[in-house]
CSV table of C-alpha atoms in Angstrom, one decimal:
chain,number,residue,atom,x,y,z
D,242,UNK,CA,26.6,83.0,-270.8
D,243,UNK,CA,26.3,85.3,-267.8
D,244,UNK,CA,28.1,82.8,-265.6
D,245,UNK,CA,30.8,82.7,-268.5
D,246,UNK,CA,30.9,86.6,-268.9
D,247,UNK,CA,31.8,87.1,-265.2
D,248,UNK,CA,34.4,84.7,-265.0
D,249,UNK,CA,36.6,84.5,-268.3
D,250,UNK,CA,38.3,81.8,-266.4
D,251,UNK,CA,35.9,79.0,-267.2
D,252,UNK,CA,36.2,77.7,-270.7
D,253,UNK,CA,40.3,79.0,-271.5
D,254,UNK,CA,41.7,77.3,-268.3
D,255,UNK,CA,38.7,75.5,-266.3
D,256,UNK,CA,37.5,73.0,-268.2
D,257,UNK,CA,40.8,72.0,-269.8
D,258,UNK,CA,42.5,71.6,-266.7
D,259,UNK,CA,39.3,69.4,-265.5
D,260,UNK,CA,39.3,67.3,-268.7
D,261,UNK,CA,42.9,67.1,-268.2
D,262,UNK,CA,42.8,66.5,-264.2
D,263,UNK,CA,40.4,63.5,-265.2
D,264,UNK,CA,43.0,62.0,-267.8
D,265,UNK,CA,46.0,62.4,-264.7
D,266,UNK,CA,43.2,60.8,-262.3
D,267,UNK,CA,42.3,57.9,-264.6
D,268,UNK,CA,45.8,56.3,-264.6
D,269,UNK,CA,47.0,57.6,-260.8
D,270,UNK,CA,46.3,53.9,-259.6
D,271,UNK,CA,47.6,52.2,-262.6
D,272,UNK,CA,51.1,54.0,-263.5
D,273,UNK,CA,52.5,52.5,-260.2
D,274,UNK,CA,51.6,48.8,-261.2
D,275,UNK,CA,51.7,49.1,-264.9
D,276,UNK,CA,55.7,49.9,-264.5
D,277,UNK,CA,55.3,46.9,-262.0
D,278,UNK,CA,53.8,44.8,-265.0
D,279,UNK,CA,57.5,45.1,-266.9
D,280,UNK,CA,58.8,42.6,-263.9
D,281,UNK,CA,61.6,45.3,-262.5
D,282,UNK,CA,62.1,47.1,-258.7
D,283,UNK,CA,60.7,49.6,-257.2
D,284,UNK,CA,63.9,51.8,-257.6
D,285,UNK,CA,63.4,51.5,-261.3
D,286,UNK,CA,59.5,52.0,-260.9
D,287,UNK,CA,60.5,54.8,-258.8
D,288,UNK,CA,62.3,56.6,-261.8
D,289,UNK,CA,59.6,56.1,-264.6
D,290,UNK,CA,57.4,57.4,-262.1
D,291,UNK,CA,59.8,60.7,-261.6
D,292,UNK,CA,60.6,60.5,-265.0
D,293,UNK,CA,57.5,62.9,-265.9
D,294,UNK,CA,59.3,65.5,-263.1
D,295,UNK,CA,62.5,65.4,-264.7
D,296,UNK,CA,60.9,66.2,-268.5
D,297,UNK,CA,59.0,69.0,-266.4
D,298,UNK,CA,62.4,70.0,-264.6
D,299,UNK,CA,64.2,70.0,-268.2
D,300,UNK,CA,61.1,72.1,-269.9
D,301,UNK,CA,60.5,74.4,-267.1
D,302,UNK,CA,63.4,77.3,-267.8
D,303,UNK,CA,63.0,76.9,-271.1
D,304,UNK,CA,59.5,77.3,-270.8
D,305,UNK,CA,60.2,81.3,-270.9
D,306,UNK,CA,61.4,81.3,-274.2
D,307,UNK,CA,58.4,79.5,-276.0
D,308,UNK,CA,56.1,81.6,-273.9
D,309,UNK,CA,58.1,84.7,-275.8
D,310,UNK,CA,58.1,83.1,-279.1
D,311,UNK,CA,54.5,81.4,-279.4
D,312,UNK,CA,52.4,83.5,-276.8
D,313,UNK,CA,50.6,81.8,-274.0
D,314,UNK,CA,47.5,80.6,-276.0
D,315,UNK,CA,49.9,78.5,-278.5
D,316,UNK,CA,52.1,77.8,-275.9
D,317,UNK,CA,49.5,76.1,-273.8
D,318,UNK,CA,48.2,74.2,-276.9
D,319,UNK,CA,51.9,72.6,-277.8
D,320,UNK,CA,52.0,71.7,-274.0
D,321,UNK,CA,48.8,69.8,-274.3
D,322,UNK,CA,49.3,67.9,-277.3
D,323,UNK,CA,52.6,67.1,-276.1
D,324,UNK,CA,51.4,65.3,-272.6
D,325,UNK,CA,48.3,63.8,-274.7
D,326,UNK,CA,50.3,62.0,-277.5
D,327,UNK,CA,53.2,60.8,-275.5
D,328,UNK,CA,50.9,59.5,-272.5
D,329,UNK,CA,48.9,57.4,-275.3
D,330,UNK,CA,51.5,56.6,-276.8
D,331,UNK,CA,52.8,54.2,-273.4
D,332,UNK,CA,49.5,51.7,-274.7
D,333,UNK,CA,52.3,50.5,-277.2
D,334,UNK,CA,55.3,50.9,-275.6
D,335,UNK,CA,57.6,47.8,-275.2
D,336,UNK,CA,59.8,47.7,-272.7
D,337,UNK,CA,61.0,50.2,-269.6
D,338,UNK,CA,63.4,52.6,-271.8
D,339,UNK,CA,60.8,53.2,-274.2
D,340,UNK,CA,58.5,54.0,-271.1
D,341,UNK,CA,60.9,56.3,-269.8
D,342,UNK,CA,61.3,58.7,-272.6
D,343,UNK,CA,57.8,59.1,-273.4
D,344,UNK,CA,57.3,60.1,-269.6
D,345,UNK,CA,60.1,62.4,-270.1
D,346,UNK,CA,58.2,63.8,-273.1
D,347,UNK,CA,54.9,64.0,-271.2
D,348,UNK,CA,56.8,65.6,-268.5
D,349,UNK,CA,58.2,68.4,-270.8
D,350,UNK,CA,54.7,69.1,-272.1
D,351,UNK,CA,53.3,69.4,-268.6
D,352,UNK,CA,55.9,72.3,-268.2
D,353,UNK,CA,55.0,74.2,-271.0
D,354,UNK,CA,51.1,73.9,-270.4
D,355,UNK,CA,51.4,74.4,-266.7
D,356,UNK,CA,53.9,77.8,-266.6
D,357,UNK,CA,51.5,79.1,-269.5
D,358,UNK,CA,48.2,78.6,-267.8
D,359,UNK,CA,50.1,80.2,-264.4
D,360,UNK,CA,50.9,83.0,-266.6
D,361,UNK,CA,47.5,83.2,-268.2
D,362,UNK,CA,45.9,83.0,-264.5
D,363,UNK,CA,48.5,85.3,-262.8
D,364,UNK,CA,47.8,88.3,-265.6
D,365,UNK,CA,43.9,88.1,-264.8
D,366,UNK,CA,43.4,88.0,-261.4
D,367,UNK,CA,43.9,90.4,-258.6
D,368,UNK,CA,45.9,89.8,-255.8
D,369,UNK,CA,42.8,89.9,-253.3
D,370,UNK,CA,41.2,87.3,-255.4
D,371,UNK,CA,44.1,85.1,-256.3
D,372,UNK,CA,43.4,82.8,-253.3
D,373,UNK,CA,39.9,82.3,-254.2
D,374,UNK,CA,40.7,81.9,-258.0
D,375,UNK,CA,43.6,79.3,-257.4
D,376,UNK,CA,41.6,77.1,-255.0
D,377,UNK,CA,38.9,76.5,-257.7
D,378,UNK,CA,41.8,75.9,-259.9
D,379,UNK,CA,42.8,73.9,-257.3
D,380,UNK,CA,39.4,72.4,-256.7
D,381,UNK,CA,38.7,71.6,-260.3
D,382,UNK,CA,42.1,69.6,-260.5
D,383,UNK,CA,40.5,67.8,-257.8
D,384,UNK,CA,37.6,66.8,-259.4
D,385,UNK,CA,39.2,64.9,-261.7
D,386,UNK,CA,41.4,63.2,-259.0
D,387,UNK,CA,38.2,62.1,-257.5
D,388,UNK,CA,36.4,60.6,-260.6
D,389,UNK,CA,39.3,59.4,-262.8
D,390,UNK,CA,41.2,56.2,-260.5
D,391,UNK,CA,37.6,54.5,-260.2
D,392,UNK,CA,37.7,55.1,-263.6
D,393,UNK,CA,40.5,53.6,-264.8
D,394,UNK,CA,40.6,50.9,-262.5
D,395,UNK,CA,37.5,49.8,-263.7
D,396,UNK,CA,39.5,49.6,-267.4
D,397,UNK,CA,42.2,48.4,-266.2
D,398,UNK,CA,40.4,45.6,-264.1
D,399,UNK,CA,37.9,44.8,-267.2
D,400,UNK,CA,40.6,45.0,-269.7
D,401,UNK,CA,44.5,45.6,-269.3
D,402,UNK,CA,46.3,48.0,-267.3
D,403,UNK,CA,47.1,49.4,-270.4
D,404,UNK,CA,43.6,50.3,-271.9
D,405,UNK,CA,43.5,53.6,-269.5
D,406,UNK,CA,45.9,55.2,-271.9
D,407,UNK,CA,43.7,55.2,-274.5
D,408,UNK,CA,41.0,56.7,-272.4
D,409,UNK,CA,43.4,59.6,-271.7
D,410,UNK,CA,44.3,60.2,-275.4
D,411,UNK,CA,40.5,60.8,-276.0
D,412,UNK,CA,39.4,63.2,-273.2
D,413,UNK,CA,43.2,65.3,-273.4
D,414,UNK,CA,42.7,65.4,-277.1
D,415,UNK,CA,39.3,67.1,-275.8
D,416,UNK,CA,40.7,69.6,-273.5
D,417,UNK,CA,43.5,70.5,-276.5
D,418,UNK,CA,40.6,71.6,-278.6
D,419,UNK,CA,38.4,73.5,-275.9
D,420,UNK,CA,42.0,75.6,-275.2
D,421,UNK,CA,42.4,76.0,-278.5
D,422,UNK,CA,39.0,77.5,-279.3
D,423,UNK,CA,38.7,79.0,-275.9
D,424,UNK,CA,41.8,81.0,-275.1
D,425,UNK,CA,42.6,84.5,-276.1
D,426,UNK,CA,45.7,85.1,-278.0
D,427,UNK,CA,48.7,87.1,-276.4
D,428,UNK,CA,52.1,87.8,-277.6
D,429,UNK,CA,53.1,90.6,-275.4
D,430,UNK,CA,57.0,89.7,-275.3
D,431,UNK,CA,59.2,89.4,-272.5
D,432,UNK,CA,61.8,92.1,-272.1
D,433,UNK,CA,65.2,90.1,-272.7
D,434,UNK,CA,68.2,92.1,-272.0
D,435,UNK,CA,71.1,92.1,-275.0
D,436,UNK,CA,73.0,89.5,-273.5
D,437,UNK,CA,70.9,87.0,-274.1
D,438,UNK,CA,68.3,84.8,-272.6
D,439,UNK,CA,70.6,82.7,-270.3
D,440,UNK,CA,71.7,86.3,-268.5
D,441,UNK,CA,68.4,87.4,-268.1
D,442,UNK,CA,67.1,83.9,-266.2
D,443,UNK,CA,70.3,84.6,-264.1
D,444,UNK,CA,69.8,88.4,-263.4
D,445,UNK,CA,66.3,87.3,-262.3
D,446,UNK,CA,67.6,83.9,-260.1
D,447,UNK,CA,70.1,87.1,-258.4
D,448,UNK,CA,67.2,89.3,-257.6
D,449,UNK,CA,65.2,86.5,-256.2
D,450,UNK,CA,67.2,83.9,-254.8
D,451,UNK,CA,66.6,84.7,-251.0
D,452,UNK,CA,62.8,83.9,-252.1
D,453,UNK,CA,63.0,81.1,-254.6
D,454,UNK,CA,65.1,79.5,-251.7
D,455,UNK,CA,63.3,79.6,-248.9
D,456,UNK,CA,59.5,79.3,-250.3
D,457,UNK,CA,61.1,77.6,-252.8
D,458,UNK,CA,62.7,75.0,-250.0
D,459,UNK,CA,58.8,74.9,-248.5
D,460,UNK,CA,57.9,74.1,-252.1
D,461,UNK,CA,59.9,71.5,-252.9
D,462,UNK,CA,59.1,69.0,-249.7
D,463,UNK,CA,55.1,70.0,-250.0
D,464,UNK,CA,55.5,68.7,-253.7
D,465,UNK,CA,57.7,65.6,-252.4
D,466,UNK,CA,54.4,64.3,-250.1
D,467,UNK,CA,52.2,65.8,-252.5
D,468,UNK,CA,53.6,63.0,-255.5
D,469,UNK,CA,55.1,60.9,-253.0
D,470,UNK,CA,51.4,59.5,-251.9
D,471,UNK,CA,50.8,58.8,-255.6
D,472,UNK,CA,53.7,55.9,-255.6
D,473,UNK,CA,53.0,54.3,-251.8
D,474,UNK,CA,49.1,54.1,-251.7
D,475,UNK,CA,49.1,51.9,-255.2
D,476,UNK,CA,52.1,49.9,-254.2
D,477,UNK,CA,51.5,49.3,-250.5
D,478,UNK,CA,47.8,48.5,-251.4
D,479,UNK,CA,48.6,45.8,-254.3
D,480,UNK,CA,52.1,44.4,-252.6
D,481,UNK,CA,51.3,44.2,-248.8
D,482,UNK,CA,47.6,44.5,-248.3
D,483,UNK,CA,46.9,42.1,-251.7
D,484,UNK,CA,43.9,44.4,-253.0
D,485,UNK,CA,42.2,44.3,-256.7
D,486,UNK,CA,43.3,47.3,-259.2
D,487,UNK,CA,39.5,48.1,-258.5
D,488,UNK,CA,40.1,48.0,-255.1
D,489,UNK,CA,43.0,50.6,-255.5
D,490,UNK,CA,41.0,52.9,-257.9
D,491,UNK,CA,37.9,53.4,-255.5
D,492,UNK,CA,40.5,54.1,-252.4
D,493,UNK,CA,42.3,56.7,-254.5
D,494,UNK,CA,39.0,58.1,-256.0
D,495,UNK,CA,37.3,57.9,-252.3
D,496,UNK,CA,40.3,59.9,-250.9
D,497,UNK,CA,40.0,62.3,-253.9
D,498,UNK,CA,36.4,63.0,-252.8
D,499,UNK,CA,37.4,64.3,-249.8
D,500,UNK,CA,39.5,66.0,-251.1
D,501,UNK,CA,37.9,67.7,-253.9
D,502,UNK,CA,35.3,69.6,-251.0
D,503,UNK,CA,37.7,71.3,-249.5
D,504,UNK,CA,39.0,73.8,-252.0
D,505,UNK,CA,36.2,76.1,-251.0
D,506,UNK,CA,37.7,76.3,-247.3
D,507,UNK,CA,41.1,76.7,-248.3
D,508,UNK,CA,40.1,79.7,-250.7
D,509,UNK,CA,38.8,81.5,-247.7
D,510,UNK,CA,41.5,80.6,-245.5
D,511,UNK,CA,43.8,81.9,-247.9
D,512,UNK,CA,42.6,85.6,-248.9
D,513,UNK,CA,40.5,85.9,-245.4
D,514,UNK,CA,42.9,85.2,-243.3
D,515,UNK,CA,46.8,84.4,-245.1
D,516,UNK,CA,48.6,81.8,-247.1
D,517,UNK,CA,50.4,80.2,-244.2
D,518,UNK,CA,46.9,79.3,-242.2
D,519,UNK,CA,46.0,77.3,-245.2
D,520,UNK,CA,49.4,75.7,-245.8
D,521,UNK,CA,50.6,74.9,-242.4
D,522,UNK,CA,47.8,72.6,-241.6
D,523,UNK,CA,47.7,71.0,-245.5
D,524,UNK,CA,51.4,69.3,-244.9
D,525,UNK,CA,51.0,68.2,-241.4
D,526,UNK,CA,47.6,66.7,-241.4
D,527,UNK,CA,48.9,65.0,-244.7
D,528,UNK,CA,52.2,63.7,-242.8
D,529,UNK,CA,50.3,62.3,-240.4
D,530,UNK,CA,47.8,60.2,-242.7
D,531,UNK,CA,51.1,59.4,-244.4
D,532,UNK,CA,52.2,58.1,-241.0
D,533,UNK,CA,49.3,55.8,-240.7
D,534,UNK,CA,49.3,54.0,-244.2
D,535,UNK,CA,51.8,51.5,-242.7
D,536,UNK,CA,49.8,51.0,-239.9
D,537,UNK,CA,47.5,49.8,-241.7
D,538,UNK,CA,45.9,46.3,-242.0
D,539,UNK,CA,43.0,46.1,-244.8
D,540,UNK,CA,40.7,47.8,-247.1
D,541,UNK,CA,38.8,50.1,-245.2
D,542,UNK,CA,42.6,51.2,-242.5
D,543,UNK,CA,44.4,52.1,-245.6
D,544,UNK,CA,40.9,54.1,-246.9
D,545,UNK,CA,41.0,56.0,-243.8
D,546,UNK,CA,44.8,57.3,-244.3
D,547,UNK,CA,43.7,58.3,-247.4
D,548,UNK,CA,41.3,59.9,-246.5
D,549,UNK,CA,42.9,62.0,-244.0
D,550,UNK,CA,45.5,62.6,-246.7
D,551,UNK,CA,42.6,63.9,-248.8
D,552,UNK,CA,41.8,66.2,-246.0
D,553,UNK,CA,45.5,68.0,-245.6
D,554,UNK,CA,46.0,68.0,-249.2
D,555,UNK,CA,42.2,69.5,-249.7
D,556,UNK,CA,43.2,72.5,-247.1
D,557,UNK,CA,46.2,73.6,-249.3
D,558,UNK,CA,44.0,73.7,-252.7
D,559,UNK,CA,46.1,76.1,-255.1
D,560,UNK,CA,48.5,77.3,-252.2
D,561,UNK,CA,52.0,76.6,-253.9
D,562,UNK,CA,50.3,78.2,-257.6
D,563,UNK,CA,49.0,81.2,-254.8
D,564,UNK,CA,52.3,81.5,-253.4
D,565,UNK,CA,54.3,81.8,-256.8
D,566,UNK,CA,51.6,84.0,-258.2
D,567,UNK,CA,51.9,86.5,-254.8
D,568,UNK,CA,55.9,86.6,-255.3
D,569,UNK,CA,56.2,87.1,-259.3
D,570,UNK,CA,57.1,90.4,-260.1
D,571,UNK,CA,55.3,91.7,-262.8
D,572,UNK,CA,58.0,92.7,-265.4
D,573,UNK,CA,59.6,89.3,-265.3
D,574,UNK,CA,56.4,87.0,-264.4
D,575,UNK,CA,57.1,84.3,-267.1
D,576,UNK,CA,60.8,83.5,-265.7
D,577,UNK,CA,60.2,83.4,-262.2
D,578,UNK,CA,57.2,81.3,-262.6
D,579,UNK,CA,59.3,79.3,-264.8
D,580,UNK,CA,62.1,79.1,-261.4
D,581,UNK,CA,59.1,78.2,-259.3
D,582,UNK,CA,57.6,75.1,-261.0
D,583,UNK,CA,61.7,74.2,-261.3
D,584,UNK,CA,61.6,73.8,-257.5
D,585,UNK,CA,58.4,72.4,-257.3
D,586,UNK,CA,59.1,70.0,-260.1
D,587,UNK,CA,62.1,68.9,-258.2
D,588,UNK,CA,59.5,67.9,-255.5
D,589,UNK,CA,57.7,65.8,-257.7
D,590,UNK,CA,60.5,64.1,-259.5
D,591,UNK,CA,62.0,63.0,-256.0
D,592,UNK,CA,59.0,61.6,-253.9
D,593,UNK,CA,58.7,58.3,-256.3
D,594,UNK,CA,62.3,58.3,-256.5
D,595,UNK,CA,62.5,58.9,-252.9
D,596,UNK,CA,59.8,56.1,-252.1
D,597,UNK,CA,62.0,53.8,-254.7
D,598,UNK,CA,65.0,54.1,-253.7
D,599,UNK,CA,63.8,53.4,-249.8
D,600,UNK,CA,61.4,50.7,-250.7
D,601,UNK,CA,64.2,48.8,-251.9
D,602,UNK,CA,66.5,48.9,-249.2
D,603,UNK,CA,64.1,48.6,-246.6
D,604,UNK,CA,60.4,48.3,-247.5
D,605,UNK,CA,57.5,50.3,-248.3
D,606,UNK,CA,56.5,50.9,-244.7
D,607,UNK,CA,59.7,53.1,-243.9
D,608,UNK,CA,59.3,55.2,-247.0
D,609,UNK,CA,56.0,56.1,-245.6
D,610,UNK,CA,57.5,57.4,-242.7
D,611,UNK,CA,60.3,59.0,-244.8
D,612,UNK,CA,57.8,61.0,-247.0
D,613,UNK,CA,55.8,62.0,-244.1
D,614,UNK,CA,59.0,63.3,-242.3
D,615,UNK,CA,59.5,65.2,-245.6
D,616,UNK,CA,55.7,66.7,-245.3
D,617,UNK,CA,56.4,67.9,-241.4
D,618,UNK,CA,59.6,70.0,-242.7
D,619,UNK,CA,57.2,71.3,-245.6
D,620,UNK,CA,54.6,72.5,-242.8
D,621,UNK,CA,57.7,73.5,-240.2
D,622,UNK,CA,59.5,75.7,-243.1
D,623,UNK,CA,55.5,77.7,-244.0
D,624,UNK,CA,55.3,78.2,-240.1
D,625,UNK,CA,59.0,79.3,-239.3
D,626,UNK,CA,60.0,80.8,-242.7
């Protein structure tokens, strides 16, 4: 109880956002091939894998007005039960349409629940201890990443490469019920002037824009590498190097692992000694594993650009949530969060569509090279900008 008391943090956003972490981690290695499974090309794989960015991208203005009208703690429930149904729901789904839309669905859910918990975080925590805070956020996501692709390639391998949805219904339908016993209700509203909710958003985009577009800018390639390594390591594993989906799972849950330590490191970095020392490093050493992946030539070459990925993306732990929660203003906090997972949504809608669309023109190996370009102007923009 003590360790709960001191850190109200635990049960209404920590272990939800593990449980949940685990469900994303349990079908990292199998979204990539189980779009594969419907016989189609990786530009089309490429769009049911941003399809969950573009529901989030659709849901995240938006996202201010349910805040307003449920409060955060309901708010976070809909978004929860949203991603859990729609991502069990692709078990049954028949063909690539259906797919789509659900991931659309999922992706709209993810926006509510993520701007809501940001908002529940931002309102806690102190600005001296937001870097700290956010890295274990960021570290807890983490640990998920690390145990859930063994996980599900184990299902998938034993089973189908559709039984790791159903293992995701039951642990989110988990983490739905620990938020919604866990979190304290609040429905202070959000000051919307007369005109309406559309002029408000834009007043706030006005006030901000030099901000939201250069961070923003930073944002949006960190997220491209950041979902663009999701789509390659699967694909390039399974396609060119010929591995098992078990195979895939333990190289994605080994690369997690490293990851997963270093959120401690980047915590420190971050309120001991600023937000760029952290972020800098995080997008380079993450180009350059990205770099390597076509270099290389079996099991353990690809594991080692992995891993090295792991160790970049383990530096920048809950920078780009760190960021967004330094620049919110306080009177309009809900809206400008809600512009700030826009941009970084956009990252994370193009990097498989990115990798697709180059995959089909001219191979997996160059869209490597294109994402990790993408991760260098990430790192360049933190260090200039």
């Amino acid at each position: 109880m003590n360790i709960l008391t001191r850190n109200p943090l635990i049960l209404p956003v920590y272990v939800p956002t593990l449980l949940l972490s685990l469900c994303k981690g349990i079908i990292i290695p199998i979204l990539p091939l189980y779009a594969k499974s419907f016989d189609i090309s990786y530009a089309l794989v490429g769009v049911i894998l941003a399809a969950e960015g573009i529901g989030s991208i659709i849901g995240d203005l938006p996202t201010s007005v349910v805040l307003n009208k449920l409060g955060r703690k309901n708010a976070m429930i809909l978004g929860v039960l949203t991603v859990t149904l729609s991502t069990l729901a692709l078990f049954f789904a028949p063909s690539v349409m259906v797919v789509i839309l659900l991931r659309l669905i999922g992706g709209i859910g993810a926006s509510i629940w993520n701007i809501s918990r940001h908002a529940y975080i931002t309102t806690v925590t102190s600005p001296h201890q937001r870097g700290r805070t956010l890295a274990i956020f960021g570290g807890v996501n983490r640990i998920g990443t690390f145990l859930g692709p063994a996980l599900g390639g184990i299902l998938a391998a034993t089973y189908t490469l559709r039984t790791p949805f159903l293992a995701f219904g039951a642990i989110a339908l988990l983490a739905a019920l620990v938020a919604a016993l866990a979190v304290e209700r609040s429905d202070e509203p959000v000051k919307i002037s007369s005109k309406g909710h559309i002029h408000h958003i834009t007043e706030i985009f006005r006030t901000h824009y030099r901000i939201l577009c250069t961070a923003g800018i930073g944002q949006l390639c960190a997220q491209t590498i950041r979902s663009g390594r999701t789509v390659i390591v699967p694909l390039y594993a399974a396609d060119v190097l010929g591995l098992g989906i078990d195979e895939v799972g333990y190289i994605v849950s080994i690369s997690g692992f490293v990851d997963m330590f270093l959120f401690p490191v980047a915590g420190f970095i971050m309120d001991r000694f600023g937000r760029k020392f952290a972020m800098i490093p995080c997008f380079a050493i993450q180009a350059v594993g990205m770099a390597c992946i076509p270099l290389a030539g079996g099991y353990y070459e690809l594991l080692l650009a992995t891993c090295l990925i792991g160790i970049g993306n383990g530096l920048g732990s809950g920078t780009m949530m760190t960021l967004g929660a330094d620049l919110a203003p306080k009177e309009n906090m809900g809206e400008f969060l809600s512009f700030w997972r826009f941009i970084g949504d956009g990252g994370y809608m193009g990097g498989p569509m990115i990798v697709g669309q180059v995959a089909d023109i001219v191979g997996l190996s160059p869209a490597a090279f294109v994402i990790a370009g993408i991760g260098l102007t990430a790192s360049g923009i933190f260090l200039f900008l």
